[in-house]
C-alpha cells in the first residue's frame, strides 16, 4: 500500500493541533482527526505558561494569544478567613512573556485557525477504530461521522487523544498511577467581589487536626469578574459522577451526568463560596459545571516503533500550577520537528527515540511534583525564584539527553540542552529600532546557528556551507559587507545572558533549546558532532 499522508494525528485538542501546526510548519503532510463533532466550550485547562508562549512566538502565534489572554498576576491565599499569603508572579525582565489565563477552547480556536491557514482542517466526528504497524508504516482504520469506514496508510501515527487514548491502548502501554478519593466540583462563573483582577484565590478551612477539610480555588478568566472555580464536593449528594481520569480529560465535561446523577448547579457553587470566599460574593452566569477526581498516571514509554503518544494520552496529574496542557503542547513540538527531519531524510529514524528520552523525564517530574503538592499541601522546597521559573516551565531542559553535545564555556552559562534565552537590544545599521532574539527567530522553522564575535573576520572564518540558517551577533558596528545576516549586541544583553567565551557559536533547535555551543575555531567539528547526534 502507498502512504496516503506522512502523519496521522488522533485528537484535536491543544496538543494535537500543536503537533499538526508544527509538522506543517516544517513541511510535513498530516491528517488530524477527532471523534467529537465540534470543539467543547469548556474551560478545562486555563493557565498558559511563559515557555509555551515563547514556543508559540517561534510559530508566529504569540500575538493572537496575548491579545485574547488575561494576565495572571499572582495568588491570594486564605486560611479560615484570614489572608496568609500573596504571591506575585514576577519574572526576570529578560523573560519576554508573563503568566496568562486563556480557556482551552480559545487556545484550540487560535491554533486551529492558524492550521487552517496552512491548508489543513480538523476532520471532526472521525474516530480511530484500530491500527497496526510494520517496518514501513502504520495502517489505521477510521470511521467518519457518516459511519463510513476508511483504511489509511501513513508513515507515523501520533496519539493526542486524551486520558482514554485509543492509541495508547492499541500500543499496550502501561499507564501506571491512580486517582485521589476526594471529589471536586468545577464551575465557570462570574463573581461580583472586589478582589484585585488577575489574581488566583485559594481559600481553605482547616479542621481541629490542622488538615484542610474544605477548599475553594478560583482562577481568573478573560472577562469582567469571570473565574473557573473548583471546590470539594460536600458530603451530601450534589452531582457526583464517576472518575473520568483527570480534570483535563474531555470526558470530565463532555458526557454530562452519569448514572442518573446531576451536575452541580449555581446554588451548589454559591454555598461553597458563602462558606469560604474571602469577600462576600454573588455568583452568576454559570457557563458549565462538572465533577471530577484528580488522576495521576504516566506511561512507561512515549512511543513504540512508528506510533507515539503525547499530552494526556501520556501523562495526567493534579492541576496544580497549570502544568498539563502546557506540558502536552511542548511534547507535541518536541516530537514534530524530529518527525519532520526524519520524513525529509535529513536525520535517521533513531532521532525519534530522543522524544521519549527528553520528554518522559519531564512528564515524570511534573506528575511527581504536582502529586507531592496535592498530598502535602505545599510545593517542593525551592527558593521562590527557582519555584517560579519552574512553574513557568523555563527550567525544563535536556542537558542529560541524547542530543546534548559537549559543553563549552562557563558551566553555569546556557549549555546544550538548555532553553535558549531570549534577549533584547539587537540592532542593525538599517533598522531604527531594537529587536529581541525571538523577533529574529520567528518564522524560521529549522535549526539556526548563531555566531558571536567582536571581529567580523572571526565570523567570516566560521561561515558554514549552504544548508544552515546562519546569523551573526557582534559587539560593535563595522563598515564591512556581512556574509550572513548580522545583528549588533548594542545593549550587551546577548553577552550577559549567553556568556560567550570569546568568539562562540550556538545551535538553536527548532523548539528553542540549544543543540550545541562551541568556539568558532572549532565550528566544523562541533556541527559534525551535533549532526551525528541527530543521526
XYZ file of C-alpha atoms in Angstrom:
535
model
C 0.000 0.000 0.000
C 1.191 3.532 -0.667
C 1.298 6.093 2.128
C -1.643 8.478 1.849
C -0.012 11.018 4.165
C 3.061 11.357 6.339
C 1.467 11.526 9.803
C -1.970 10.775 11.220
C -2.703 12.724 14.412
C -5.577 11.490 16.573
C -7.140 14.117 18.833
C -7.655 17.808 18.026
C -7.190 19.335 21.447
C -4.356 21.810 22.065
C -1.752 19.032 21.824
C -2.930 17.502 18.553
C -3.454 20.907 16.975
C 0.046 21.982 18.016
C 1.566 18.803 16.607
C -0.195 19.346 13.285
C 0.777 23.017 13.132
C 4.443 22.265 13.807
C 4.531 19.431 11.290
C 3.069 21.677 8.603
C 5.463 24.470 9.536
C 8.300 22.037 8.872
C 6.842 20.922 5.544
C 5.349 17.556 6.556
C 1.889 16.390 5.480
C -0.573 15.222 8.102
C -4.211 14.499 8.796
C -5.830 15.483 12.069
C -8.943 13.637 13.223
C -11.133 13.992 16.302
C -14.098 11.863 17.344
C -16.061 14.854 18.703
C -18.252 16.808 16.262
C -17.080 20.225 17.492
C -14.781 21.967 19.951
C -16.036 21.781 23.518
C -16.950 25.198 25.001
C -15.462 24.401 28.415
C -12.518 25.951 30.268
C -10.938 22.616 31.168
C -7.369 23.945 31.162
C -6.839 27.690 31.540
C -3.249 28.500 32.532
C -0.714 29.443 29.845
C 2.930 29.272 30.872
C 5.533 31.774 29.621
C 7.539 28.982 27.987
C 4.530 27.915 25.918
C 4.048 31.464 24.629
C 7.730 31.519 23.616
C 7.150 28.392 21.544
C 4.049 29.962 20.002
C 6.127 33.054 19.217
C 8.523 30.974 17.125
C 5.442 29.712 15.233
C 4.000 33.205 14.811
C 1.057 32.598 17.179
C 2.047 34.646 20.218
C 0.320 37.869 19.205
C -3.048 36.164 18.729
C -2.685 34.526 22.146
C -1.650 37.586 24.141
C -4.416 39.675 22.572
C -7.042 37.257 23.940
C -5.444 36.124 27.214
C -5.743 37.625 30.674
C -2.538 38.271 32.630
C -2.143 36.180 35.778
C -0.525 38.487 38.309
C -0.366 36.287 41.390
C -2.260 34.316 44.010
C -4.010 35.315 47.227
C -4.163 32.619 49.929
C -6.571 32.442 52.857
C -6.939 30.009 55.756
C -10.038 30.121 57.964
C -10.914 33.547 56.554
C -7.510 35.102 57.253
C -5.103 36.066 54.466
C -1.933 34.008 54.823
C -0.047 34.802 51.650
C 0.233 36.816 48.476
C 2.412 35.512 45.657
C 3.427 37.880 42.859
C 4.148 36.196 39.525
C 7.053 38.456 38.594
C 9.669 37.010 36.249
C 13.141 38.329 35.363
C 12.978 41.216 32.863
C 14.652 39.219 30.087
C 11.727 36.739 30.012
C 9.524 38.071 27.198
C 6.129 36.811 28.377
C 4.331 36.500 31.675
C 1.797 34.049 33.047
C -1.613 34.166 31.407
C -5.087 32.669 31.527
C -6.848 31.611 28.357
C -9.593 28.970 28.254
C -8.718 25.800 26.401
C -11.444 26.367 23.813
C -9.835 29.697 22.903
C -6.411 28.063 22.615
C -7.931 25.471 20.313
C -9.662 28.139 18.209
C -6.453 30.148 17.734
C -4.278 27.168 16.817
C -6.967 25.676 14.592
C -7.334 28.936 12.657
C -3.549 29.014 12.227
C -3.649 25.428 10.983
C -6.491 26.205 8.585
C -4.335 28.957 7.150
C -1.732 26.310 6.354
C -4.322 24.310 4.420
C -5.322 21.675 6.955
C -8.755 21.294 8.553
C -9.683 19.124 11.509
C -11.707 16.086 10.425
C -14.402 16.200 13.094
C -16.583 13.275 14.036
C -13.873 10.885 12.825
C -12.789 8.120 15.174
C -9.735 5.870 15.158
C -11.000 2.297 15.450
C -7.718 0.394 15.354
C -4.246 0.350 13.850
C -1.371 -1.958 13.060
C 2.212 -1.082 12.258
C 5.095 -2.683 10.430
C 8.613 -1.697 9.467
C 7.428 0.644 6.704
C 4.396 2.382 8.173
C 1.085 2.268 10.014
C -2.301 1.093 8.761
C -5.180 2.797 10.565
C -8.920 2.143 10.431
C -11.077 5.262 10.728
C -14.835 5.787 10.961
C -16.246 9.122 9.845
C -19.286 10.985 11.144
C -21.389 9.370 8.407
C -20.427 5.900 9.639
C -18.234 5.153 6.632
C -15.024 3.289 7.415
C -11.665 4.021 5.836
C -8.332 2.231 5.855
C -5.462 4.690 5.810
C -1.767 4.052 5.301
C 0.601 6.565 6.962
C 4.257 6.707 7.873
C 3.671 7.662 11.522
C 0.785 7.853 13.996
C 0.621 10.278 16.930
C -1.969 9.813 19.682
C -3.069 13.094 21.268
C -6.415 11.574 22.235
C -6.542 12.191 25.953
C -6.674 10.158 29.112
C -8.768 7.406 27.492
C -6.417 7.187 24.499
C -7.196 4.599 21.835
C -3.623 4.926 20.576
C -2.134 4.239 23.992
C -4.402 1.217 24.433
C -3.507 -0.060 20.962
C 0.196 0.117 21.810
C -0.391 -1.703 25.095
C 1.447 0.950 27.102
C 1.384 0.729 30.877
C -0.404 3.771 32.360
C 0.588 3.410 35.993
C -0.923 5.582 38.699
C -4.310 6.124 40.256
C -6.785 8.735 41.459
C -7.326 10.521 44.740
C -10.567 9.741 46.564
C -11.648 13.370 47.001
C -14.214 14.629 44.515
C -14.229 18.177 43.215
C -16.758 20.428 41.521
C -15.777 22.780 38.705
C -17.745 25.780 37.548
C -17.218 28.673 35.133
C -18.955 31.658 36.763
C -18.906 35.407 37.385
C -18.227 36.653 40.938
C -19.052 40.224 41.962
C -16.437 40.560 44.724
C -13.870 43.364 44.906
C -10.693 41.260 44.883
C -7.912 42.536 42.589
C -8.188 41.397 38.989
C -5.708 38.859 37.660
C -5.100 37.093 40.983
C -5.986 33.482 41.665
C -7.626 32.807 45.009
C -7.053 29.809 47.259
C -9.189 29.711 50.402
C -9.315 26.745 52.755
C -10.782 25.731 56.081
C -8.779 23.559 58.426
C -10.170 21.179 60.999
C -9.084 20.648 64.573
C -6.263 18.392 63.381
C -4.888 21.107 61.108
C -5.832 19.268 57.920
C -7.705 21.001 55.118
C -11.337 19.866 55.148
C -12.870 22.477 52.810
C -11.272 24.169 49.793
C -12.056 26.797 47.170
C -9.702 27.638 44.276
C -10.583 30.390 41.788
C -8.627 31.027 38.582
C -9.390 34.282 36.744
C -10.546 34.077 33.145
C -10.855 36.749 30.450
C -13.976 38.784 31.078
C -15.121 41.007 33.979
C -15.309 39.013 37.192
C -15.170 35.637 35.467
C -13.449 32.704 37.192
C -13.114 28.981 36.890
C -13.833 27.798 40.409
C -13.026 24.391 41.856
C -14.108 23.126 45.252
C -14.559 19.895 47.124
C -17.864 18.109 46.715
C -19.736 18.309 50.023
C -20.719 15.081 51.800
C -24.350 15.356 50.693
C -25.173 14.303 47.094
C -24.558 17.226 44.779
C -23.854 15.975 41.316
C -21.137 13.386 41.859
C -20.125 11.489 38.753
C -17.740 8.638 38.249
C -13.962 9.090 37.993
C -13.045 10.177 34.462
C -9.273 10.097 34.717
C -8.429 13.705 35.440
C -9.708 17.260 35.189
C -8.234 17.875 31.728
C -9.765 14.754 30.202
C -12.571 15.734 27.776
C -14.740 13.020 29.302
C -14.797 15.035 32.520
C -17.008 17.672 30.946
C -18.262 16.256 27.668
C -20.506 13.431 28.761
C -22.809 15.227 31.202
C -24.477 13.466 34.143
C -23.612 9.831 34.640
C -25.654 7.146 36.401
C -28.635 9.493 36.657
C -26.850 11.972 38.936
C -26.995 15.694 38.273
C -24.071 18.039 37.783
C -23.514 20.964 40.165
C -25.763 23.980 39.732
C -25.231 27.587 40.727
C -26.641 27.149 44.281
C -24.175 24.298 44.910
C -21.232 26.528 43.981
C -22.699 29.527 45.810
C -22.929 27.525 49.040
C -19.175 26.851 48.990
C -18.399 30.487 48.144
C -20.596 31.601 51.066
C -18.522 29.390 53.389
C -15.038 30.123 52.089
C -14.819 33.261 49.935
C -12.594 35.965 51.472
C -15.135 38.600 50.391
C -18.916 38.349 50.118
C -19.740 37.390 46.556
C -22.786 36.544 44.491
C -22.173 34.103 41.654
C -23.958 34.371 38.314
C -23.742 33.379 34.634
C -22.814 29.720 35.114
C -21.483 28.578 31.727
C -20.807 24.973 32.645
C -20.024 22.708 35.574
C -18.507 19.325 36.170
C -17.379 16.901 38.847
C -14.078 15.034 38.762
C -11.486 13.168 40.746
C -7.824 14.048 40.407
C -5.913 11.387 38.497
C -2.162 10.853 38.292
C -0.711 8.498 35.708
C 2.178 8.270 33.249
C 3.049 5.806 30.515
C 6.106 3.588 30.684
C 7.263 4.879 27.282
C 6.132 7.640 24.930
C 6.018 5.518 21.841
C 6.901 2.310 20.100
C 8.049 1.880 16.520
C 6.188 4.390 14.363
C 3.495 5.239 16.910
C 3.751 7.877 19.662
C 1.614 9.439 22.394
C 1.630 12.992 23.742
C -0.246 15.117 26.256
C -2.939 13.481 28.395
C -2.501 10.273 26.410
C 0.948 10.061 28.027
C 0.510 11.742 31.419
C -2.231 13.094 33.687
C -1.717 14.725 37.045
C -3.215 17.158 39.558
C -3.994 20.599 38.098
C -1.569 22.351 40.448
C 0.254 25.147 38.651
C -1.456 24.678 35.272
C 1.168 22.255 34.002
C -0.867 19.728 31.992
C -1.854 21.453 28.748
C 1.480 23.265 28.584
C 3.475 20.077 29.069
C 1.442 18.404 26.331
C 1.950 21.247 23.861
C 5.678 21.047 24.445
C 5.548 17.259 23.952
C 3.963 17.893 20.562
C 6.514 20.458 19.436
C 9.435 18.309 20.578
C 8.167 15.361 18.538
C 7.055 17.309 15.465
C 10.385 18.788 14.387
C 12.065 15.416 14.822
C 9.429 13.651 12.731
C 9.837 16.321 10.054
C 13.624 15.860 9.884
C 13.229 12.102 9.542
C 10.499 12.461 6.912
C 12.757 14.761 4.868
C 15.592 12.256 5.097
C 17.781 14.736 6.986
C 18.013 12.541 10.080
C 17.776 8.837 10.758
C 14.842 7.124 12.497
C 16.984 6.788 15.628
C 16.370 10.502 16.254
C 12.789 9.668 17.223
C 13.967 7.755 20.294
C 15.114 11.098 21.722
C 11.445 12.097 22.087
C 10.942 9.609 24.912
C 14.422 10.258 26.319
C 13.792 14.016 26.559
C 10.099 14.288 27.329
C 9.290 11.352 29.625
C 11.588 12.660 32.405
C 9.727 15.966 32.128
C 6.389 14.180 32.467
C 7.644 12.175 35.445
C 8.864 15.336 37.185
C 5.574 17.159 36.637
C 3.454 14.228 37.821
C 5.655 13.714 40.878
C 5.760 17.398 41.820
C 2.026 18.013 41.446
C 1.169 14.848 43.396
C 3.504 15.890 46.237
C 1.897 19.311 46.267
C -1.588 17.800 46.377
C -0.759 15.317 49.142
C 1.295 17.591 51.371
C -0.327 20.932 50.525
C 2.999 22.649 49.868
C 5.355 22.927 46.923
C 8.846 21.468 46.790
C 11.364 23.429 48.911
C 12.817 25.536 46.115
C 13.747 29.143 46.703
C 10.957 31.451 45.457
C 12.770 32.455 42.267
C 13.512 28.855 41.289
C 9.979 27.763 42.125
C 8.547 30.492 39.911
C 10.841 29.670 36.982
C 9.934 26.006 37.367
C 6.200 26.754 37.317
C 6.778 28.878 34.194
C 8.459 25.791 32.645
C 11.552 27.886 31.934
C 13.786 25.339 33.711
C 12.788 22.405 31.501
C 15.946 21.199 29.811
C 17.685 18.244 28.225
C 21.339 18.501 29.317
C 21.331 14.779 30.043
C 19.513 13.893 26.834
C 20.971 12.117 23.804
C 21.095 15.280 21.647
C 23.156 17.407 24.046
C 26.688 17.784 22.695
C 29.789 18.710 24.696
C 29.616 21.753 26.953
C 31.752 24.808 26.275
C 32.445 27.908 28.318
C 31.246 28.609 31.885
C 29.388 25.717 33.464
C 26.584 27.988 34.643
C 26.126 29.536 31.197
C 23.433 28.202 28.819
C 24.711 24.850 27.575
C 23.459 22.252 25.070
C 20.055 21.025 26.221
C 19.149 24.276 27.978
C 16.471 26.723 26.878
C 17.921 29.343 24.532
C 17.277 32.614 26.415
C 15.571 35.471 24.689
C 17.373 38.813 24.802
C 16.658 42.394 23.795
C 18.685 45.199 22.257
C 19.758 43.613 18.963
C 20.071 46.184 16.193
C 21.122 46.534 12.573
C 22.579 49.560 10.785
C 19.328 49.848 8.798
C 16.525 49.277 11.327
C 15.878 52.228 13.632
C 14.526 50.084 16.457
C 15.979 47.289 18.608
C 14.862 43.682 18.212
C 14.558 40.716 20.532
C 16.150 37.410 19.625
C 12.647 35.929 19.354
C 11.835 38.545 16.712
C 14.785 37.318 14.668
C 13.990 33.613 15.113
C 10.229 33.991 14.441
C 9.129 32.139 11.330
C 12.396 30.200 10.957
C 11.236 26.572 11.220
C 14.612 24.857 11.210
C 17.825 24.936 13.203
C 19.537 28.318 13.430
C 23.270 28.804 14.022
C 24.203 31.953 15.942
C 27.810 33.124 15.570
C 29.010 35.603 18.199
C 32.197 37.639 17.792
C 33.534 41.172 18.122
C 35.622 40.952 14.962
C 33.804 40.248 11.684
C 36.804 38.248 10.443
C 36.066 35.648 13.133
C 32.559 35.277 11.698
C 33.874 35.073 8.143
C 36.203 32.228 9.099
C 33.305 30.311 10.646
C 30.670 30.796 7.944
C 29.179 27.434 7.125
C 28.397 25.549 3.979
C 24.929 26.101 2.424
C 22.101 24.366 4.257
C 22.479 26.023 7.653
C 20.455 29.081 8.657
C 23.263 31.281 9.998
C 23.007 34.582 11.887
C 25.837 36.659 13.329
C 25.760 38.684 16.556
C 28.585 41.162 17.110
C 29.533 43.693 19.760
C 30.292 46.673 17.532
C 29.383 48.173 14.201
C 31.571 47.969 11.138
C 31.730 49.016 7.512
C 32.238 45.547 6.047
C 29.597 43.800 3.979
C 28.310 40.874 6.077
C 28.248 37.415 4.518
C 25.306 36.393 6.711
C 22.517 38.397 8.413
C 24.222 40.353 11.177
C 22.901 41.901 14.388
C 24.691 44.135 16.864
C 24.517 43.368 20.578
C 24.008 47.056 21.286
C 22.912 46.693 24.902
C 25.242 43.803 25.713
C 22.298 41.639 26.741
C 23.201 38.734 24.466
C 26.678 38.655 26.010
C 25.238 38.876 29.530
C 22.725 36.036 29.075
C 24.703 33.672 26.816
C 28.125 34.412 28.344
C 30.163 33.604 25.224
C 33.769 32.571 25.890
C 35.400 34.561 23.116
C 34.077 34.015 19.575
C 31.360 31.425 20.179
C 28.750 29.588 18.150
C 25.339 28.334 19.250
C 22.912 25.961 17.522
C 19.298 26.786 18.386
C 16.944 23.866 17.822
C 13.507 24.355 16.228
C 11.902 24.053 19.682
C 14.055 26.826 21.149
C 16.648 24.744 23.004
C 20.400 24.830 22.463
C 21.709 21.899 20.478
C 25.378 22.881 20.558
C 27.753 25.524 21.936
C 31.279 25.761 20.555
C 34.280 28.022 19.887
C 34.263 29.443 16.358
C 37.698 27.939 15.852
C 36.093 24.502 16.063
C 32.859 25.111 14.150
C 33.134 22.253 11.685
C 33.825 19.606 14.322
C 31.110 20.861 16.667
C 28.435 20.857 13.993
C 29.532 17.442 12.788
C 29.118 16.152 16.353
C 25.628 17.625 16.582
C 24.624 16.188 13.207
C 25.884 12.805 14.377
C 23.675 13.097 17.485
C 20.711 13.767 15.207
C 21.511 10.570 13.357
